[in-house]
Backbone as JSON, one array per atom type, in Angstrom:
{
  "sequence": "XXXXXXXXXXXXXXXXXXXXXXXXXXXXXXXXXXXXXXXXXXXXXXXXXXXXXXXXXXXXXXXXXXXXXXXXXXXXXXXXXXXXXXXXXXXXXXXXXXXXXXXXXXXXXXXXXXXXXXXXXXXXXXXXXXXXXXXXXXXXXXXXXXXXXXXXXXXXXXXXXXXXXXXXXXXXXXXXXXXXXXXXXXXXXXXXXXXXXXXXXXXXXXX",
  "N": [[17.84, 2.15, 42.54], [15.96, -0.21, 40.98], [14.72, -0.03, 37.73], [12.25, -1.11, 35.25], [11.76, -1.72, 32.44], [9.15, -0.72, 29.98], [6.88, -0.87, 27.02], [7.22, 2.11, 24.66], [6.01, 2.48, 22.56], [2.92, 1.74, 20.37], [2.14, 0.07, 18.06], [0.13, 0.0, 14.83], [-1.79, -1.52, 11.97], [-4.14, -1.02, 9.42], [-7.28, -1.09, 7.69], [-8.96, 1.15, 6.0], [-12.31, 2.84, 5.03], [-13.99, 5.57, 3.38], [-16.77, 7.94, 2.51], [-17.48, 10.35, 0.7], [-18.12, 13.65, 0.4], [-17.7, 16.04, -2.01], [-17.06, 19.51, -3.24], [-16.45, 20.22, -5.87], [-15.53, 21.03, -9.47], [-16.85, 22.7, -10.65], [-18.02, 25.45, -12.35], [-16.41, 28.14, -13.6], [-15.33, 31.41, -13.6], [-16.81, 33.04, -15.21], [-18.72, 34.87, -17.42], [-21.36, 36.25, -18.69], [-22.9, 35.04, -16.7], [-26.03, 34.05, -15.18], [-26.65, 35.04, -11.81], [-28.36, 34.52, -9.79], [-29.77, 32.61, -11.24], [-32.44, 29.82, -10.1], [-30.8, 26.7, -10.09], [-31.2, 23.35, -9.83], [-28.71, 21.8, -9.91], [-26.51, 20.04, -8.72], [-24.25, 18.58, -7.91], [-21.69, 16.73, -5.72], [-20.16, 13.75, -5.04], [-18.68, 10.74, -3.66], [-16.03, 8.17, -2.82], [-13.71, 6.16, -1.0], [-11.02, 3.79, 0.08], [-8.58, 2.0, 1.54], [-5.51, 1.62, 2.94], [-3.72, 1.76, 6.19], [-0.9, 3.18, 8.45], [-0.58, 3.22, 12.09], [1.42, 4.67, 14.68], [1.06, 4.46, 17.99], [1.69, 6.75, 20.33], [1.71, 7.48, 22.83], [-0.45, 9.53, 24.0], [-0.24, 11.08, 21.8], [-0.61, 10.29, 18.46], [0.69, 8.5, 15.04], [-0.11, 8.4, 11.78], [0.36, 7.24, 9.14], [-1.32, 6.77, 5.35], [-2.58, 5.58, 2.72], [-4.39, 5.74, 0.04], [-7.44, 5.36, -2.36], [-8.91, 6.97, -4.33], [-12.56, 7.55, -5.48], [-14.03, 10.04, -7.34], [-16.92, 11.89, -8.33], [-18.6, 14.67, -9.83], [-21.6, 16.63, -10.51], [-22.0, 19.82, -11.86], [-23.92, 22.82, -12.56], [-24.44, 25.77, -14.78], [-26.22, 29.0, -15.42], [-26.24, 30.71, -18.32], [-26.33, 34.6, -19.96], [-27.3, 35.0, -23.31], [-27.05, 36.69, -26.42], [-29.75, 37.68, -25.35], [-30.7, 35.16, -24.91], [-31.31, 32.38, -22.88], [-28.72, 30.37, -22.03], [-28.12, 27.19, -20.42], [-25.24, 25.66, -19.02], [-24.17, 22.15, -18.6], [-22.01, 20.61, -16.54], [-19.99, 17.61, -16.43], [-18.09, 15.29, -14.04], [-15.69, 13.01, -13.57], [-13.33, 11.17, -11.55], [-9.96, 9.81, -10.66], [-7.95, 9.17, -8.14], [-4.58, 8.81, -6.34], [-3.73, 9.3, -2.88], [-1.89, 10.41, -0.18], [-2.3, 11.22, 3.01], [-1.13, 12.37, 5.84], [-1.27, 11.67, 8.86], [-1.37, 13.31, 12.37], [-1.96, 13.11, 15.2], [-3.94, 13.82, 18.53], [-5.13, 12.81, 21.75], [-7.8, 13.71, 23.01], [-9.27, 12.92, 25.15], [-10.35, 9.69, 26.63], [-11.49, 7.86, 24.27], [-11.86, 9.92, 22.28], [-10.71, 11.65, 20.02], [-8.08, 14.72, 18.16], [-7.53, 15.31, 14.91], [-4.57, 16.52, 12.45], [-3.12, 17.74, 9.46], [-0.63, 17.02, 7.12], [-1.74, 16.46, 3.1], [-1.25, 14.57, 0.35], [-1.89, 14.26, -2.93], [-2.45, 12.33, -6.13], [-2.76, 12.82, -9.22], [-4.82, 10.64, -11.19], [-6.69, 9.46, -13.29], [-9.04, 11.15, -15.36], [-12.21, 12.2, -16.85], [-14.36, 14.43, -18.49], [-17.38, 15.72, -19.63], [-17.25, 18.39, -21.26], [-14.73, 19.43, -23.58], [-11.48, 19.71, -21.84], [-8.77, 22.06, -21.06], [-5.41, 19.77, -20.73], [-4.5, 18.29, -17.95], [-2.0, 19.58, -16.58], [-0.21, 19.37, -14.37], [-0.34, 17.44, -11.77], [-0.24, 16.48, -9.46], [-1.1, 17.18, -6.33], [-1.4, 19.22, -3.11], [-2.88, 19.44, 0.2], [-4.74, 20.26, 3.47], [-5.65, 18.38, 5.69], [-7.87, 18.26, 8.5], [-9.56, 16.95, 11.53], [-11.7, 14.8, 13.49], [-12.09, 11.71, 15.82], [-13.67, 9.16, 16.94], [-12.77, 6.43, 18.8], [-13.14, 2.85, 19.18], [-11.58, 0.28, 20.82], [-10.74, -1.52, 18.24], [-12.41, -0.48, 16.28], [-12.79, 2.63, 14.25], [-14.5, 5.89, 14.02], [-14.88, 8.48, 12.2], [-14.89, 11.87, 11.21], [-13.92, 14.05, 8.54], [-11.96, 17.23, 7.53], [-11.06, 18.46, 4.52], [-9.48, 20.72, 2.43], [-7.68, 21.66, -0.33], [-4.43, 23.32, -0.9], [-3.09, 24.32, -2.91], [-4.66, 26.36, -5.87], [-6.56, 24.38, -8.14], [-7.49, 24.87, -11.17], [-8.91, 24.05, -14.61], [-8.66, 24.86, -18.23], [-11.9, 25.43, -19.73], [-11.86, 24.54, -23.12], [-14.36, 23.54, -25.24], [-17.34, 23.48, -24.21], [-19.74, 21.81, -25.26], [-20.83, 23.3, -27.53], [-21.7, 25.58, -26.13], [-20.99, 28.67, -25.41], [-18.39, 29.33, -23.76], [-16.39, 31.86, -22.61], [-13.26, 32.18, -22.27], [-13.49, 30.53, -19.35], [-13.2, 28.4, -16.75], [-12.65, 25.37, -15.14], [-13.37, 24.41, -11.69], [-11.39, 22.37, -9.77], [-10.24, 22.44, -7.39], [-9.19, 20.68, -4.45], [-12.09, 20.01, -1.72], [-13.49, 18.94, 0.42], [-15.44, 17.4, 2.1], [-16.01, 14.18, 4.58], [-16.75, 10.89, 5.64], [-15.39, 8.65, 7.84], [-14.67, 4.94, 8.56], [-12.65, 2.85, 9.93], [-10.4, -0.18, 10.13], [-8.26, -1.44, 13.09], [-5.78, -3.83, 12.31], [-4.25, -5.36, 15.37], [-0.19, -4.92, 15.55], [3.01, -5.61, 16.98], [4.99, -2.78, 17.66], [8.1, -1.29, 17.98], [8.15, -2.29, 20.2], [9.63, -2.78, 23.2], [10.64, -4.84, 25.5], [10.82, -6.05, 28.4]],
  "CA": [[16.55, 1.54, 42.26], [15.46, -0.97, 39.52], [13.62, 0.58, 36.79], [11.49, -2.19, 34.8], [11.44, -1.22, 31.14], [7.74, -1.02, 29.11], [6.48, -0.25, 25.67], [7.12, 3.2, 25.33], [4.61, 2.89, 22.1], [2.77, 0.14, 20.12], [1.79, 0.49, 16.64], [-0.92, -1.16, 14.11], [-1.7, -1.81, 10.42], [-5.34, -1.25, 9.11], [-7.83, -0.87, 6.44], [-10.39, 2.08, 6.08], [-13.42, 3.27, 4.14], [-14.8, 6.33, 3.35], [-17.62, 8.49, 2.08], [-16.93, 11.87, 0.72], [-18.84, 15.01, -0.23], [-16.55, 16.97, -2.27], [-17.25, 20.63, -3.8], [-15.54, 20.62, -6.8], [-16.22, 20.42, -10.56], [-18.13, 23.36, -10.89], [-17.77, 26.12, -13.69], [-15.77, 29.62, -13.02], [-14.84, 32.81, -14.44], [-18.44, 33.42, -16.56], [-18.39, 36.5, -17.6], [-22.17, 36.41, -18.3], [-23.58, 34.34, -15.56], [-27.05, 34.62, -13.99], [-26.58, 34.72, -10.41], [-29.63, 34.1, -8.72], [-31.34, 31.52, -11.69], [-32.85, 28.44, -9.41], [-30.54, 25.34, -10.83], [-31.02, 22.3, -8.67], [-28.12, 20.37, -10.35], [-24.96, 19.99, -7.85], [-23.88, 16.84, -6.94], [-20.4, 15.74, -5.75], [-19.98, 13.13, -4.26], [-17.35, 9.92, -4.38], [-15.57, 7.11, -2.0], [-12.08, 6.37, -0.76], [-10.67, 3.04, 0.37], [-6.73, 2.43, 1.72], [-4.54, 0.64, 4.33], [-2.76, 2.92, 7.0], [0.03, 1.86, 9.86], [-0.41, 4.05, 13.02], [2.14, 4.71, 15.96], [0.55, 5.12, 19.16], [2.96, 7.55, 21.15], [0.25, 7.22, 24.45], [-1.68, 10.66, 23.63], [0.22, 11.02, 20.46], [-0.4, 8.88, 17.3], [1.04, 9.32, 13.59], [-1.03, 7.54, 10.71], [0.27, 7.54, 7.43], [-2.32, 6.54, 4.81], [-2.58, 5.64, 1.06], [-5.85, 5.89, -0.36], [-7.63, 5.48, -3.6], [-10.41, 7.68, -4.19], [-13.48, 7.78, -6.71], [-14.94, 11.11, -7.49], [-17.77, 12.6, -9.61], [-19.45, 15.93, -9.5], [-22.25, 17.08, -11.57], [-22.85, 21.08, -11.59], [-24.63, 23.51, -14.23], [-25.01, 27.69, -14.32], [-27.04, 29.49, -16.04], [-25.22, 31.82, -18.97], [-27.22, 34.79, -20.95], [-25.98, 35.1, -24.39], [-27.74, 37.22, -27.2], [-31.58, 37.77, -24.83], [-31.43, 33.73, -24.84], [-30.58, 31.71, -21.66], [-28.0, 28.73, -21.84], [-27.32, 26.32, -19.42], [-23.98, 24.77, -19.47], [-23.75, 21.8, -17.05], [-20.65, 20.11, -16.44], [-20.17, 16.56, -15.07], [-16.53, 14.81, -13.98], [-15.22, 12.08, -12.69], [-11.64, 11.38, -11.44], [-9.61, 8.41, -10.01], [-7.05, 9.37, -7.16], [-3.96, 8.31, -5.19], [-4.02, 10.13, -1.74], [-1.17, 10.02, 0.9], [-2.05, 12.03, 4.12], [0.07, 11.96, 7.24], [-2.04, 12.44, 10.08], [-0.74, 13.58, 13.39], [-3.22, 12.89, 15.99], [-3.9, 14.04, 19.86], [-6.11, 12.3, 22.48], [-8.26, 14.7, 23.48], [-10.29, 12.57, 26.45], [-10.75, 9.15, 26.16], [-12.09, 7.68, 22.72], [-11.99, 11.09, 21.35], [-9.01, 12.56, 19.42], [-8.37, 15.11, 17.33], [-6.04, 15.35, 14.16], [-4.81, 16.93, 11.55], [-1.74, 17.01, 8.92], [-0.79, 17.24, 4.93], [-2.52, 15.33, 2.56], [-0.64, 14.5, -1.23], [-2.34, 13.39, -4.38], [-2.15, 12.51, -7.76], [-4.37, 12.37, -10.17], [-4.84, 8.9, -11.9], [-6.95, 9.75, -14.79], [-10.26, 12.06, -15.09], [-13.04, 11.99, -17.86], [-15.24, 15.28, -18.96], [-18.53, 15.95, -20.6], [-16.48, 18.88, -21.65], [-13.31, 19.46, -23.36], [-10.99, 20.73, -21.68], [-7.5, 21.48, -21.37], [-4.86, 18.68, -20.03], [-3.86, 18.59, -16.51], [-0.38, 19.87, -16.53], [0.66, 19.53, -12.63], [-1.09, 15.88, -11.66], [0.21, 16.32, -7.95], [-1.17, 18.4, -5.67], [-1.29, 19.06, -1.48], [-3.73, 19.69, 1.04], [-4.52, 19.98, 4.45], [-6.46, 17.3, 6.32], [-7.99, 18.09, 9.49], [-11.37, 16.23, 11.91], [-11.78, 14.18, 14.2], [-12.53, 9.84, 15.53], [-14.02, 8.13, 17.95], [-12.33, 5.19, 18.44], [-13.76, 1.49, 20.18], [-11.2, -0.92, 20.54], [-10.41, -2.11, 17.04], [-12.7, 0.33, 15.27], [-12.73, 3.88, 14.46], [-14.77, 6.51, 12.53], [-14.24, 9.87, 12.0], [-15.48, 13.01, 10.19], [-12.75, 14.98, 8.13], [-12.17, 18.27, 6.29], [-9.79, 18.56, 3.69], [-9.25, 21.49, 1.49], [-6.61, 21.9, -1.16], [-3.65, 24.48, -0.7], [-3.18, 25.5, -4.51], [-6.02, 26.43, -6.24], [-6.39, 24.2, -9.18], [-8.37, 25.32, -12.4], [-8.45, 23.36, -15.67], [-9.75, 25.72, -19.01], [-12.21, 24.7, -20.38], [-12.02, 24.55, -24.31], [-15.6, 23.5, -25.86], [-18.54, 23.37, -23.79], [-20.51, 21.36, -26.06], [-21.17, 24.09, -28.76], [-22.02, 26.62, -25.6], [-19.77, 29.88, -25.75], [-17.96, 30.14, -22.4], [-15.37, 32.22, -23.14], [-11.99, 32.1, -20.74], [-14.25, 30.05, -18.07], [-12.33, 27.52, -15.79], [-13.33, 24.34, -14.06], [-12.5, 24.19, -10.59], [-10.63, 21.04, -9.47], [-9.48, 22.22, -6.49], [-10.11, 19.71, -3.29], [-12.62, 20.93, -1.05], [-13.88, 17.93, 0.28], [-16.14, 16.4, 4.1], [-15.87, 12.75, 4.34], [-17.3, 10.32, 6.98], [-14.44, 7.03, 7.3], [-14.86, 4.2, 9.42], [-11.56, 1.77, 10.04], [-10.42, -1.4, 11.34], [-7.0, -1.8, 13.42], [-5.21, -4.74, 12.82], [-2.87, -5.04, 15.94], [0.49, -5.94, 15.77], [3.74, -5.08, 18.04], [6.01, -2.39, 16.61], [8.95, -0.48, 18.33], [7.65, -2.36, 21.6], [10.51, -2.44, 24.04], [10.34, -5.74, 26.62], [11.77, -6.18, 29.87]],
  "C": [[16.59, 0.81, 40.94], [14.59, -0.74, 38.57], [13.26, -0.64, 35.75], [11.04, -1.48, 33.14], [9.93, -1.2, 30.6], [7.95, -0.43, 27.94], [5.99, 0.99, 26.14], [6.02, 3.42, 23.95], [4.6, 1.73, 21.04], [2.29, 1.16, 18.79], [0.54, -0.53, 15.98], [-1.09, -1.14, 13.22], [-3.45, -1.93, 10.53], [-5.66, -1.2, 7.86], [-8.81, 0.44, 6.74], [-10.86, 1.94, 4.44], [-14.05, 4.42, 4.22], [-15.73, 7.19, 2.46], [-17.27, 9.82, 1.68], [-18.1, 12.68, -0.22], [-18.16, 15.63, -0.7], [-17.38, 17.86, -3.36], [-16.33, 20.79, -4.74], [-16.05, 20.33, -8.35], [-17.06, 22.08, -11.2], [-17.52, 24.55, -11.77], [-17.46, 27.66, -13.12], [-15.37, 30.41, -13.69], [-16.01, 32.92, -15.81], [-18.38, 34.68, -16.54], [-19.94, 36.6, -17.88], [-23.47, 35.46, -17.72], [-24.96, 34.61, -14.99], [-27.12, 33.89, -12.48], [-27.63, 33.62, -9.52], [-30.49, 33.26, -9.83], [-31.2, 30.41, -10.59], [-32.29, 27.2, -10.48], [-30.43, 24.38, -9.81], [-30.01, 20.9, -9.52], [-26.78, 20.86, -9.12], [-24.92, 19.02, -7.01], [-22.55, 16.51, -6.56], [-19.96, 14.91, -4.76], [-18.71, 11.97, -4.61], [-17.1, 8.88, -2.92], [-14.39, 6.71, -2.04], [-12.11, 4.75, 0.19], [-9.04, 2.31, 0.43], [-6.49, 1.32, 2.5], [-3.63, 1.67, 5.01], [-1.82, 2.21, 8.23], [-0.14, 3.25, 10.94], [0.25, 3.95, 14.21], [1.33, 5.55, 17.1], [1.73, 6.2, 20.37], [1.8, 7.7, 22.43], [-0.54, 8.36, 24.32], [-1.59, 11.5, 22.58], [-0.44, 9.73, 19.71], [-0.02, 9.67, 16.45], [0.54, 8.41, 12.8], [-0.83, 8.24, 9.65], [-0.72, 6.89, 6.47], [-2.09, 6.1, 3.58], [-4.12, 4.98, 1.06], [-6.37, 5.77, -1.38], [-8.78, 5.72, -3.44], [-10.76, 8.07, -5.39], [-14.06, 8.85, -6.32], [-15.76, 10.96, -8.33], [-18.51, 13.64, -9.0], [-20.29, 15.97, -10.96], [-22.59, 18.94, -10.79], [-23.23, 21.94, -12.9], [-24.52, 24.99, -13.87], [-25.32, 27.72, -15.79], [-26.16, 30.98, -16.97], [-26.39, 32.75, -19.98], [-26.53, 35.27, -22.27], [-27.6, 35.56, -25.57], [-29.8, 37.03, -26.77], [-31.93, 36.09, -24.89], [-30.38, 33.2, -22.98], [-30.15, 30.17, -21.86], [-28.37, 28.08, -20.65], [-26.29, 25.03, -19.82], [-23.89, 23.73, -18.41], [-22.61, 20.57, -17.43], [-20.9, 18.48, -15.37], [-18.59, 15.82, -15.3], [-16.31, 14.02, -13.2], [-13.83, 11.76, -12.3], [-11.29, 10.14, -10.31], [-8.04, 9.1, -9.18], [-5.97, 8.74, -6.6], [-3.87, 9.51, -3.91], [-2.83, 9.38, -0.88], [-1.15, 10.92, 1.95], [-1.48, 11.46, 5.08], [-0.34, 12.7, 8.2], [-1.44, 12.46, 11.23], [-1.87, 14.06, 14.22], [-3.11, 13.33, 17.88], [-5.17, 13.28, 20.46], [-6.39, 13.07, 23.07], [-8.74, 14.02, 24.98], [-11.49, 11.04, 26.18], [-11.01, 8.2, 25.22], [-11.9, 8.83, 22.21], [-10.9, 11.6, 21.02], [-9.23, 13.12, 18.38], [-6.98, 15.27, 16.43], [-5.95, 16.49, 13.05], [-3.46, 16.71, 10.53], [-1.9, 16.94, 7.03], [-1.25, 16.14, 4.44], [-1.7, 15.7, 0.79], [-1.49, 13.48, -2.51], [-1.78, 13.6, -5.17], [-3.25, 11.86, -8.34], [-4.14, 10.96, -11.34], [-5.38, 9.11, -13.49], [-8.61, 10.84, -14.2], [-11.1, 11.65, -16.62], [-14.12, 13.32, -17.27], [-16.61, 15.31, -19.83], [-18.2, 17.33, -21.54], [-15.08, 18.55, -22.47], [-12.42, 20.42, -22.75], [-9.69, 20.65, -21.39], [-6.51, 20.52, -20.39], [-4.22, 19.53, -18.97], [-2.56, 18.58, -16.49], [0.5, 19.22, -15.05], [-0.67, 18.18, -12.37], [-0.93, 16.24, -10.0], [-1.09, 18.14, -7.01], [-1.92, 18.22, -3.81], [-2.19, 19.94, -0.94], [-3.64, 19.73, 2.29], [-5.66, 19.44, 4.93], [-7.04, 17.7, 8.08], [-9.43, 17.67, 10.29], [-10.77, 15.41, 13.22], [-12.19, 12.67, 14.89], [-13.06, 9.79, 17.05], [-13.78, 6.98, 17.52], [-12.79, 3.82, 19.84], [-12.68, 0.67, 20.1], [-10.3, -0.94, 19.39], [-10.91, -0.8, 15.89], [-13.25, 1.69, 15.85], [-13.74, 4.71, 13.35], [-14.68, 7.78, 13.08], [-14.42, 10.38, 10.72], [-13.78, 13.59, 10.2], [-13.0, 15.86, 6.74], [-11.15, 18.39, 5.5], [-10.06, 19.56, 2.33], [-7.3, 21.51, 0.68], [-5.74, 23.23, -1.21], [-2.84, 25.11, -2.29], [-4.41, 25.07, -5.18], [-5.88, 25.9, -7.98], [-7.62, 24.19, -10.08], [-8.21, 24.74, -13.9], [-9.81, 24.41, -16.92], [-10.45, 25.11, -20.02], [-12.66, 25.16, -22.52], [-13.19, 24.17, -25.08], [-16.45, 22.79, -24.75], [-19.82, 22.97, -24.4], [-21.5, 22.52, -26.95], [-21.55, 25.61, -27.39], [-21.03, 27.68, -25.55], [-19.35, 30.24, -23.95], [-16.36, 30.27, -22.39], [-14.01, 32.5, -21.9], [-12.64, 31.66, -19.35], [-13.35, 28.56, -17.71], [-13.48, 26.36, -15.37], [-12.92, 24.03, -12.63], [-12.42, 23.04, -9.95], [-10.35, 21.05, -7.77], [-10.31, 21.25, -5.08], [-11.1, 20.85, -2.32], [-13.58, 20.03, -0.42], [-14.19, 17.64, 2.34], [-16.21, 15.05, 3.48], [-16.39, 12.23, 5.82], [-15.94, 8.57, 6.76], [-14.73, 6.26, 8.91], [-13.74, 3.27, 8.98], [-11.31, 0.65, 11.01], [-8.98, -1.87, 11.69], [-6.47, -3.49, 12.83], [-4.12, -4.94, 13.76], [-1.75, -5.65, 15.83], [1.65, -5.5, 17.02], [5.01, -4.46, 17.4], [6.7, -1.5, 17.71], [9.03, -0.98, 20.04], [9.29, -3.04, 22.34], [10.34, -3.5, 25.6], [10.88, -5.73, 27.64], [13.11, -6.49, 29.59]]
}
């Protein structure tokens, strides 16, 4: 018999954008903390914008990424110190490179789900605090969510937490006394991204 060769998988080059909620920033190891005061400060939010190339393997894909992502968090707690009540609040911003390597399944459809390591480095940061320098700049995560994809464009919710837990100490709290208290850095981060294929023809295999 004559077997008739095809593309056994096509590939593409895009851009994305996304939105992110990230939990991080916020003030740790208080030694005297009030739990339960009502503080309505906690904000972190931020935005991520890249170019990725993805291999379609037919209910496989692999999408490597590079990303540059703006953070800022604002959070505060409540400290009691000699029958008076502080509040220390902390705000941070931070500039990112991001390289996850997503490894994707077609669930049914438009719908697929992925997941896969995610590598940063930290670009630069800025405190309302001082506190001490980021020793280890790098650090890895795991990425996992899901897309609906049309055609050309895709969006997709994703969770991404950080797999070492990073803590930076903080040294003066603007005259407040928080004694061996941490800032926590580590990722911990929902995002909403919406992308746009460009197609081209990669690994494709003609008659």
């Amino acid at each position: 018999p004559i077997f008739s060769s095809t593309a056994i998988c096509q590939g593409n080059f895009g851009i994305n954008f996304g939105i992110n909620d990230d939990n991080f920033g916020s003030i740790t190891d208080l030694k005297n903390k009030i739990e339960n005061y009502n503080l309505d400060i906690k904000n972190s939010t931020g935005f991520q914008f890249g170019v990725f190339s993805e291999i379609d393997l037919i209910t496989f894909y692999i999408r490597p990424e590079l990303n540059l992502i703006f953070s800022k968090s604002k959070n505060a707690s409540a400290i009691q110190s000699n029958n008076l009540i502080q509040i220390a609040e902390h705000s941070y911003k931070s500039t990112d490179i991001q390289m996850p390597i997503i490894f994707g399944y077609k669930v049914l459809g438009p719908l697929s789900i992925f997941g896969g390591p995610s590598f940063k480095y930290s670009l630069s940061n800025s405190s309302n605090f001082n506190l001490e320098e980021i020793k280890d700049k790098y650090s890895v995560g795991l990425l996992v969510g899901t897309r609906f994809k049309i055609k050309s464009i895709s969006l997709g919710l994703r969770y991404e937490r950080g797999l070492n837990q990073k803590e930076i100490l903080i040294i003066n709290a603007n005259g407040i006394q928080l004694d061996d208290a941490n800032v926590d850095l580590t990722t911990n981060k929902l995002s909403v991204n919406i992308s746009y294929d460009i197609p081209y023809g990669l690994f494709r295999k003609k008659d």
